[in-house]
Short mmCIF file of C-alpha atoms and ligand atoms in Angstrom, two decimals:
data_model
loop_
_atom_site.label_atom_id
_atom_site.label_comp_id
_atom_site.label_asym_id
_atom_site.label_seq_id
_atom_site.Cartn_x
_atom_site.Cartn_y
_atom_site.Cartn_z
CA MET A 1 26.92 -14.94 46.60
CA THR A 2 23.88 -13.97 44.34
CA ILE A 3 21.31 -12.29 44.97
CA LEU A 4 18.42 -11.71 42.71
CA VAL A 5 17.26 -8.42 41.98
CA THR A 6 13.65 -7.88 41.07
CA GLY A 7 12.94 -4.53 39.38
CA GLY A 8 16.57 -3.81 38.75
CA ALA A 9 15.96 -2.26 35.37
CA GLY A 10 14.03 0.63 37.71
CA TYR A 11 15.97 3.62 38.95
CA ILE A 12 17.26 2.57 42.10
CA GLY A 13 17.11 -1.19 41.66
CA SER A 14 19.64 -0.03 38.13
CA HIS A 15 21.51 1.35 40.65
CA THR A 16 21.92 -0.76 43.23
CA CYS A 17 22.82 -3.94 40.72
CA VAL A 18 26.08 -1.12 40.31
CA GLU A 19 26.65 -0.98 43.83
CA LEU A 20 26.35 -4.35 43.67
CA LEU A 21 28.72 -5.71 40.93
CA GLN A 22 31.41 -3.36 42.21
CA HIS A 23 31.19 -5.08 45.60
CA GLY A 24 32.08 -8.98 44.50
CA TYR A 25 28.26 -9.84 45.05
CA ASP A 26 27.03 -12.20 41.21
CA ILE A 27 23.50 -10.55 40.34
CA ILE A 28 20.15 -11.81 38.64
CA VAL A 29 17.88 -8.92 37.08
CA VAL A 30 13.71 -9.50 37.47
CA ASP A 31 12.45 -6.98 35.72
CA ASN A 32 8.85 -6.75 32.69
CA PHE A 33 9.85 -3.19 31.60
CA SER A 34 6.51 -1.64 32.20
CA ASN A 35 8.87 1.61 33.00
CA SER A 36 12.00 1.06 32.56
CA ARG A 37 14.24 -0.19 29.04
CA PRO A 38 16.92 -3.05 28.76
CA GLU A 39 19.34 0.02 28.18
CA SER A 40 19.76 0.64 32.00
CA LEU A 41 21.13 -2.74 32.33
CA HIS A 42 23.66 -2.18 29.21
CA ARG A 43 24.78 0.89 31.02
CA VAL A 44 24.89 -0.92 34.37
CA LYS A 45 26.69 -2.95 32.34
CA GLN A 46 28.78 -0.77 30.81
CA ILE A 47 29.90 0.91 34.47
CA THR A 48 31.18 -2.25 36.43
CA GLY A 49 32.18 -4.69 33.77
CA ARG A 50 30.49 -6.90 34.69
CA THR A 51 27.60 -8.97 33.08
CA PHE A 52 24.54 -10.80 34.60
CA GLN A 53 21.59 -12.80 33.72
CA THR A 54 18.19 -10.88 33.22
CA TYR A 55 14.84 -12.44 32.73
CA TYR A 56 12.38 -10.70 31.13
CA ILE A 57 8.44 -11.33 33.11
CA ASN A 58 6.56 -10.69 35.44
CA LEU A 59 5.78 -11.20 38.57
CA LEU A 60 2.50 -12.02 38.17
CA ASP A 61 3.35 -15.36 36.15
CA LYS A 62 3.87 -17.38 38.59
CA LYS A 63 5.62 -20.29 37.16
CA SER A 64 8.11 -17.64 35.32
CA VAL A 65 9.76 -16.75 38.79
CA GLU A 66 9.42 -20.66 39.82
CA LYS A 67 12.06 -21.56 36.83
CA VAL A 68 14.47 -18.00 37.96
CA PHE A 69 15.33 -20.05 41.24
CA LEU A 70 15.21 -23.11 38.94
CA ASP A 71 18.06 -22.23 37.04
CA HIS A 72 20.07 -20.67 39.60
CA GLN A 73 21.06 -21.01 43.29
CA ILE A 74 19.89 -17.30 45.27
CA ASP A 75 21.41 -16.69 48.58
CA ALA A 76 19.03 -13.42 48.87
CA VAL A 77 16.15 -11.10 46.53
CA ILE A 78 16.04 -8.11 46.67
CA HIS A 79 12.76 -6.71 45.72
CA PHE A 80 12.49 -3.66 43.99
CA ALA A 81 9.31 -4.71 41.69
CA GLY A 82 6.03 -2.39 42.06
CA LEU A 83 4.26 0.38 40.66
CA LYS A 84 5.00 3.56 42.22
CA ALA A 85 3.37 6.67 40.88
CA VAL A 86 0.67 7.70 43.56
CA GLY A 87 -1.83 9.44 41.64
CA GLU A 88 -2.51 6.72 39.21
CA SER A 89 -2.92 4.15 42.38
CA VAL A 90 -5.50 6.69 43.28
CA ALA A 91 -7.30 6.42 39.73
CA VAL A 92 -5.85 2.08 38.70
CA PRO A 93 -5.88 1.14 42.41
CA LEU A 94 -7.07 -2.86 41.45
CA GLN A 95 -4.53 -2.39 39.00
CA TYR A 96 -1.38 -1.34 41.21
CA TYR A 97 -3.06 -4.18 44.68
CA GLN A 98 -2.52 -6.84 41.64
CA ASN A 99 0.84 -6.20 40.94
CA ASN A 100 2.61 -4.67 43.87
CA VAL A 101 0.90 -6.76 47.11
CA LYS A 102 -0.08 -10.01 44.13
CA GLY A 103 2.87 -9.91 42.44
CA SER A 104 5.22 -10.02 45.69
CA LEU A 105 3.25 -12.51 47.07
CA ILE A 106 3.90 -14.79 44.37
CA LEU A 107 7.23 -13.98 44.92
CA PHE A 108 7.42 -14.72 48.89
CA GLU A 109 5.96 -18.10 48.03
CA VAL A 110 8.86 -18.84 45.39
CA MET A 111 10.78 -17.95 48.23
CA GLU A 112 9.52 -19.79 50.88
CA GLN A 113 8.95 -23.43 47.90
CA PHE A 114 13.06 -23.03 47.25
CA SER A 115 14.15 -21.73 51.20
CA VAL A 116 15.15 -18.72 50.45
CA LYS A 117 14.69 -16.64 53.07
CA LYS A 118 16.50 -13.24 52.81
CA LEU A 119 14.45 -10.75 51.93
CA ILE A 120 15.56 -6.38 51.81
CA PHE A 121 11.21 -5.51 50.64
CA SER A 122 11.81 -1.68 48.87
CA SER A 123 8.91 0.02 51.22
CA SER A 124 8.26 3.78 51.12
CA ALA A 125 8.33 7.04 54.26
CA THR A 126 4.55 7.10 52.40
CA VAL A 127 3.97 3.90 54.67
CA TYR A 128 3.43 6.85 57.68
CA GLY A 129 0.84 8.77 56.29
CA ASN A 130 0.61 12.34 56.89
CA PRO A 131 3.52 12.39 59.80
CA LYS A 132 2.56 13.82 64.21
CA THR A 133 5.87 14.66 64.12
CA VAL A 134 8.96 14.67 63.07
CA PRO A 135 11.72 13.62 62.14
CA ILE A 136 10.31 10.00 62.11
CA THR A 137 11.06 7.62 64.26
CA GLU A 138 10.06 3.60 62.56
CA ASP A 139 7.86 2.23 65.88
CA VAL A 140 5.35 5.49 64.46
CA GLU A 141 2.38 3.93 63.74
CA LEU A 142 1.65 2.57 60.00
CA ARG A 143 -1.28 5.14 57.71
CA ALA A 144 -1.32 5.49 53.25
CA THR A 145 -3.08 7.82 52.62
CA ASN A 146 -3.68 6.56 49.71
CA PRO A 147 -3.03 3.13 46.90
CA TYR A 148 0.09 3.24 46.36
CA GLY A 149 1.37 3.38 50.30
CA ARG A 150 -1.45 1.09 51.83
CA THR A 151 -0.20 -1.75 49.34
CA LYS A 152 3.15 -0.91 50.50
CA GLN A 153 1.95 -1.01 54.23
CA MET A 154 0.42 -3.82 53.03
CA ILE A 155 2.86 -5.94 51.65
CA GLU A 156 4.97 -4.81 54.97
CA GLU A 157 1.88 -6.97 57.55
CA ILE A 158 2.09 -9.82 54.99
CA LEU A 159 5.82 -10.25 55.84
CA LEU A 160 5.47 -9.20 58.91
CA ASP A 161 3.18 -11.71 59.66
CA THR A 162 5.69 -14.62 57.29
CA ALA A 163 8.44 -13.77 59.88
CA HIS A 164 6.90 -13.42 62.42
CA ALA A 165 5.80 -17.78 61.61
CA ASP A 166 8.96 -19.08 60.66
CA SER A 167 11.76 -17.43 62.09
CA SER A 168 14.40 -18.43 59.78
CA TRP A 169 13.22 -15.24 57.27
CA SER A 170 15.20 -12.19 57.55
CA ILE A 171 14.15 -9.32 56.50
CA ALA A 172 14.93 -6.35 56.23
CA LEU A 173 11.91 -2.95 55.25
CA LEU A 174 13.92 -0.44 54.06
CA ARG A 175 11.99 2.64 53.93
CA TYR A 176 12.55 5.19 51.52
CA PHE A 177 12.22 8.98 51.88
CA ASN A 178 13.02 11.36 48.19
CA PRO A 179 15.25 9.20 46.06
CA ILE A 180 17.35 11.92 43.98
CA GLY A 181 20.80 12.63 41.92
CA ALA A 182 22.44 9.54 39.63
CA HIS A 183 25.79 7.98 39.63
CA GLU A 184 28.74 10.33 39.20
CA SER A 185 29.35 8.34 35.36
CA GLY A 186 26.12 10.38 34.24
CA LEU A 187 25.67 7.29 32.86
CA ILE A 188 22.35 6.07 34.68
CA GLY A 189 19.17 8.52 36.08
CA GLU A 190 15.46 8.55 36.51
CA ASP A 191 14.24 8.00 33.44
CA PRO A 192 10.03 9.09 33.83
CA GLU A 193 7.61 8.00 31.39
CA GLY A 194 5.54 11.45 30.48
CA PRO A 195 5.79 14.89 32.42
CA PRO A 196 7.11 13.46 35.82
CA ASN A 197 5.56 13.67 38.55
CA ASN A 198 8.25 15.06 41.80
CA LEU A 199 10.60 17.62 42.16
CA LEU A 200 13.77 16.74 40.36
CA PRO A 201 13.12 15.00 37.55
CA TYR A 202 11.03 17.92 36.61
CA ILE A 203 13.10 20.59 37.39
CA SER A 204 16.25 19.01 35.49
CA GLN A 205 14.07 18.05 32.75
CA ILE A 206 12.97 22.73 32.69
CA ALA A 207 17.15 22.36 32.49
CA ILE A 208 17.33 20.93 29.51
CA GLY A 209 14.70 22.85 27.61
CA ARG A 210 11.58 20.09 27.79
CA ARG A 211 9.06 22.10 29.66
CA GLU A 212 8.80 25.02 30.27
CA GLN A 213 8.59 26.26 34.04
CA LEU A 214 8.13 24.91 37.37
CA ARG A 215 4.57 24.65 38.84
CA ILE A 216 5.00 24.92 43.19
CA PHE A 217 2.17 23.35 44.80
CA GLY A 218 1.83 25.37 47.85
CA ASN A 219 3.27 28.92 49.42
CA ASN A 220 1.69 28.76 52.90
CA TYR A 221 2.56 25.47 54.62
CA PRO A 222 3.97 26.27 58.29
CA THR A 223 7.64 25.91 56.88
CA ALA A 224 10.52 28.14 56.72
CA ASP A 225 9.07 29.46 53.61
CA GLY A 226 5.57 28.31 52.73
CA THR A 227 7.52 25.64 50.36
CA GLY A 228 6.59 21.76 51.68
CA VAL A 229 10.11 19.74 52.95
CA ARG A 230 10.76 17.25 52.26
CA ASP A 231 14.50 14.53 53.25
CA TYR A 232 15.27 14.34 49.92
CA ILE A 233 19.04 11.48 49.47
CA HIS A 234 20.93 10.39 47.07
CA VAL A 235 20.14 7.15 45.38
CA VAL A 236 23.74 5.60 45.43
CA ASP A 237 23.35 6.78 49.06
CA LEU A 238 20.23 5.16 49.74
CA ALA A 239 21.17 1.83 47.49
CA MET A 240 24.22 1.59 49.78
CA GLY A 241 21.89 1.04 52.78
CA HIS A 242 21.29 -1.72 50.51
CA LEU A 243 23.93 -3.31 51.02
CA LYS A 244 24.45 -2.45 54.27
CA ALA A 245 21.20 -4.53 55.10
CA LEU A 246 22.32 -7.38 53.09
CA GLU A 247 25.26 -7.49 55.90
CA HIS A 248 23.17 -7.31 57.95
CA MET A 249 21.06 -10.48 57.44
CA GLN A 250 23.48 -12.79 57.38
CA LYS A 251 23.58 -12.44 60.97
CA ASN A 252 21.00 -12.08 61.94
CA HIS A 253 16.85 -13.28 61.63
CA GLY A 254 13.75 -11.79 62.06
CA ILE A 255 12.59 -8.72 60.69
CA GLU A 256 13.31 -5.01 61.20
CA ALA A 257 12.03 -1.51 59.11
CA TYR A 258 14.35 1.24 59.09
CA ASN A 259 14.04 4.26 57.60
CA LEU A 260 16.46 5.58 54.48
CA GLY A 261 16.63 9.09 54.61
CA THR A 262 19.67 11.89 55.37
CA GLY A 263 17.42 13.32 58.64
CA LYS A 264 17.45 16.77 56.80
CA GLY A 265 14.62 18.21 55.16
CA TYR A 266 14.89 20.40 52.62
CA SER A 267 11.95 22.94 50.67
CA VAL A 268 11.52 22.38 47.88
CA LEU A 269 12.65 26.80 46.88
CA GLU A 270 16.26 24.97 49.00
CA VAL A 271 16.55 22.26 45.74
CA VAL A 272 15.61 25.09 43.21
CA ASP A 273 17.98 27.10 44.77
CA ALA A 274 20.51 24.64 45.08
CA PHE A 275 19.56 23.05 41.52
CA GLU A 276 20.07 26.40 39.62
CA ARG A 277 23.94 27.26 41.65
CA VAL A 278 25.17 24.08 40.45
CA SER A 279 23.94 23.68 37.04
CA GLY A 280 24.56 27.69 36.94
CA ASN A 281 20.84 27.58 34.67
CA GLN A 282 17.84 29.38 35.96
CA ILE A 283 14.95 27.68 37.72
CA PRO A 284 10.83 29.84 36.09
CA TYR A 285 8.40 28.48 39.11
CA THR A 286 5.29 30.00 39.63
CA PHE A 287 3.63 29.18 42.24
CA VAL A 288 0.37 27.19 42.37
CA LYS A 289 -1.88 25.26 44.29
CA ARG A 290 -1.42 22.89 46.93
CA ARG A 291 -0.75 19.32 45.56
CA PRO A 292 -4.03 17.21 47.35
CA GLY A 293 -2.53 14.43 49.54
CA ASP A 294 1.24 16.54 50.22
CA ILE A 295 2.30 17.44 53.34
CA SER A 296 3.87 20.16 54.93
CA SER A 297 7.09 18.46 56.39
CA CYS A 298 8.33 14.95 56.26
CA PHE A 299 12.00 13.75 57.51
CA ALA A 300 13.27 10.91 58.70
CA ASP A 301 14.95 9.69 61.79
CA PRO A 302 18.03 7.86 60.49
CA ALA A 303 19.18 6.83 63.50
CA LYS A 304 18.27 3.21 63.28
CA ALA A 305 19.85 2.92 60.01
CA LYS A 306 23.09 4.22 61.46
CA LYS A 307 23.47 2.23 65.30
CA GLN A 308 22.50 -1.47 63.91
CA LEU A 309 23.30 -1.26 60.34
CA ALA A 310 26.00 0.46 60.24
CA TRP A 311 25.00 3.17 57.96
CA GLN A 312 24.59 6.77 57.00
CA ALA A 313 23.54 8.97 54.02
CA MET A 314 27.36 10.99 52.67
CA ARG A 315 26.29 13.16 49.91
CA GLY A 316 24.23 16.36 51.03
CA ILE A 317 22.07 18.85 48.22
CA GLU A 318 24.03 19.78 46.26
CA GLU A 319 25.66 16.81 45.11
CA MET A 320 22.25 15.10 44.72
CA CYS A 321 21.64 18.17 42.37
CA ALA A 322 25.71 18.11 40.39
CA ASP A 323 24.85 14.44 39.64
CA ALA A 324 20.58 14.14 38.37
CA TRP A 325 22.60 17.59 36.09
CA ARG A 326 24.61 15.41 34.76
CA TRP A 327 22.31 12.69 34.02
CA GLN A 328 19.82 15.21 32.07
CA ARG A 329 23.17 16.61 30.54
CA ASN A 330 24.27 13.81 29.46
CA ASN A 331 20.69 11.71 28.04
CA PRO A 332 18.73 14.77 27.43
CA THR A 333 15.29 12.27 26.66
CA GLY A 334 16.44 10.12 29.34
CA TYR A 335 17.38 6.32 27.18
CA ARG A 336 15.65 7.50 24.60
CA ILE A 337 18.02 7.39 21.77
CA ILE A 338 19.66 4.13 22.23
CA SER A 339 16.55 1.98 22.40
CA GLU A 340 13.21 2.37 22.20
CA LYS A 341 10.44 1.42 25.00
CA THR A 342 9.65 -1.97 25.34
CA PRO A 343 6.44 -1.92 25.39
CA MET A 344 4.00 -3.33 28.48
CA GLN A 345 2.94 -6.10 27.97
CA LYS A 346 2.39 -9.95 30.28
CA PRO A 347 4.98 -11.88 29.02
CA THR A 348 4.17 -15.33 27.88
CA SER A 349 7.42 -16.96 28.47
CA VAL A 350 10.57 -15.88 29.97
CA PHE A 351 12.70 -14.08 27.46
CA LEU A 352 16.59 -14.34 28.69
CA MET A 353 18.31 -11.36 28.52
CA HIS A 354 22.54 -11.62 28.79
P1 NAD B 1 11.27 1.92 38.87
O1 NAD B 1 9.34 2.70 38.12
O2 NAD B 1 12.38 2.67 37.98
O3 NAD B 1 11.40 0.80 38.69
C1 NAD B 1 10.72 -0.22 38.85
C2 NAD B 1 11.37 -1.55 38.02
O4 NAD B 1 10.33 -2.85 38.90
C3 NAD B 1 10.57 -0.81 36.74
O5 NAD B 1 11.87 -1.42 36.37
C4 NAD B 1 9.13 -1.63 36.62
O6 NAD B 1 9.82 -2.29 34.89
C5 NAD B 1 9.49 -3.67 37.21
N1 NAD B 1 8.18 -3.92 37.60
C6 NAD B 1 7.26 -3.22 38.70
N2 NAD B 1 6.14 -4.04 38.36
C7 NAD B 1 6.73 -5.00 38.23
C8 NAD B 1 6.18 -6.57 37.63
N3 NAD B 1 5.21 -6.87 37.92
N4 NAD B 1 6.95 -7.61 37.55
C9 NAD B 1 8.78 -7.36 36.92
N5 NAD B 1 8.79 -6.12 36.86
C10 NAD B 1 7.69 -5.42 36.90
O7 NAD B 1 11.21 2.16 39.97
P2 NAD B 1 12.31 2.96 41.56
O8 NAD B 1 11.73 4.11 41.87
O9 NAD B 1 12.83 2.45 41.16
O10 NAD B 1 11.60 2.63 42.72
C11 NAD B 1 12.11 0.76 43.15
C12 NAD B 1 11.11 0.54 44.53
O11 NAD B 1 10.74 1.38 45.24
C13 NAD B 1 9.58 0.17 44.32
O12 NAD B 1 9.21 -0.71 44.43
C14 NAD B 1 8.86 1.99 44.47
O13 NAD B 1 7.52 1.83 44.89
C15 NAD B 1 10.30 2.20 45.51
N6 NAD B 1 9.99 3.67 46.12
C16 NAD B 1 10.89 4.50 45.06
C17 NAD B 1 11.00 5.93 45.75
C18 NAD B 1 11.49 6.92 44.72
O14 NAD B 1 10.74 8.39 44.66
N7 NAD B 1 11.52 5.97 43.56
C19 NAD B 1 10.08 5.86 46.66
C20 NAD B 1 9.99 5.00 47.72
C21 NAD B 1 9.61 3.62 48.10
N1 UDP B 2 6.51 19.26 43.87
C1 UDP B 2 6.36 20.55 43.34
N2 UDP B 2 5.94 21.31 42.56
C2 UDP B 2 6.63 19.54 40.62
C3 UDP B 2 6.55 18.41 42.11
C4 UDP B 2 6.79 18.27 43.85
O1 UDP B 2 6.01 21.74 43.75
O2 UDP B 2 5.69 20.06 40.34
C5 UDP B 2 6.85 19.48 45.38
C6 UDP B 2 6.05 18.69 45.98
O3 UDP B 2 5.16 19.12 46.21
C7 UDP B 2 6.64 18.70 47.83
C8 UDP B 2 7.89 18.36 46.95
O4 UDP B 2 8.55 18.67 45.74
O5 UDP B 2 6.43 19.93 48.40
C9 UDP B 2 7.92 16.74 46.55
O6 UDP B 2 7.60 16.06 45.49
P1 UDP B 2 7.82 14.78 45.15
O7 UDP B 2 6.42 14.45 44.21
O8 UDP B 2 9.18 14.67 44.99
O9 UDP B 2 8.01 14.24 46.74
P2 UDP B 2 6.29 13.48 47.47
O10 UDP B 2 5.64 14.71 47.30
O11 UDP B 2 5.90 12.58 46.92
O12 UDP B 2 7.35 12.91 48.32
#
């Protein structure tokens, strides 16, 4: 089976490419490297000993997307490509709607044109907004509270309408909770540009000496220790969720949403503690006021994915921190030493890399 992976050079995409290749799938990667580097894909090849084609294209360029489908017999698409920074989406919403919603529309139109109707879409727990109760089940009302989350919610709605209009589509909307960690090889991992917004990369960069101290956003939440609670999930467990969804859609049509989380929430202080234990490094921190838009507590009810996809997260918080630390320790500046960042630009032609 040949799987087209959009955004395959990114954090979750690269880990999913590894699992796909190791489980016998062939892959084609599409990425414009706006938030990633080609080096991640070289590492995927190094880990798996397998090769694949990569198209350096922007999903907004429909002709180039069509070329990929003309060049290959694609069986299913896993669509990771998108911009993902909540704060940035508030500052430049039109860029987010353009890149995420329009890019997705173009992809879906081309899929329909070529009768490729199996799709896994990277959605997010952000679509739940500020949940009334936890754990969160898939059937609660979606109420995203920022432009990034609304792009995910809109794309989900576009896909719901598409699947209802044409019952031959098989679509899995995977709502990720908080992916952290890295592949156990230490060769691929999360490599944010600039100061990290997310907790784990920030902690790892303190441990490696690139940042001074963690600012913990709020210690007066209604949680056990007052700091925010999230459902952290190992990125390899998350990647495996995509393989399980692919298997499921061989036999099932229609559209379903699934929470991919562990079902267990950890506070910021618990994560700091786990990271200190596995890395042997102290993480200095200070409490500052709450980050605007943050919620108190968010964790999944992952029962639906367990029942229907036969998937559940296997790795605990210590393994997540240990793997994140191995990646950071082995690659203090991420992928930067090896390759210079490809500038953000809209390519004018399809550039094919082997
Ligand atoms: P990432 O930024 O590391 O990867 C996204 C990839 O998409 C990058 O390689 C980027 O260059 C590429 N891309 C973006 N726009 C593109 C375009 N128009 N054309 C071609 N390529 C494009 O992000 P990630 O953490 O791997 O996330 C993957 C997906 O999962 C995203 O859709 C994100 O919104 C979603 N998600 C991520 C998280 C998280 O915490 N990491 C949580 C929930 C959902
Ligand atoms: N957080 C923090 N300091 C940071 C980054 C994050 O205290 O520098 C907290 C944040 O308030 C939240 C948790 O860590 O309670 C996870 O934040 P992240 O941004 O990683 O995920 P999200 O809030 O998007 O779920």
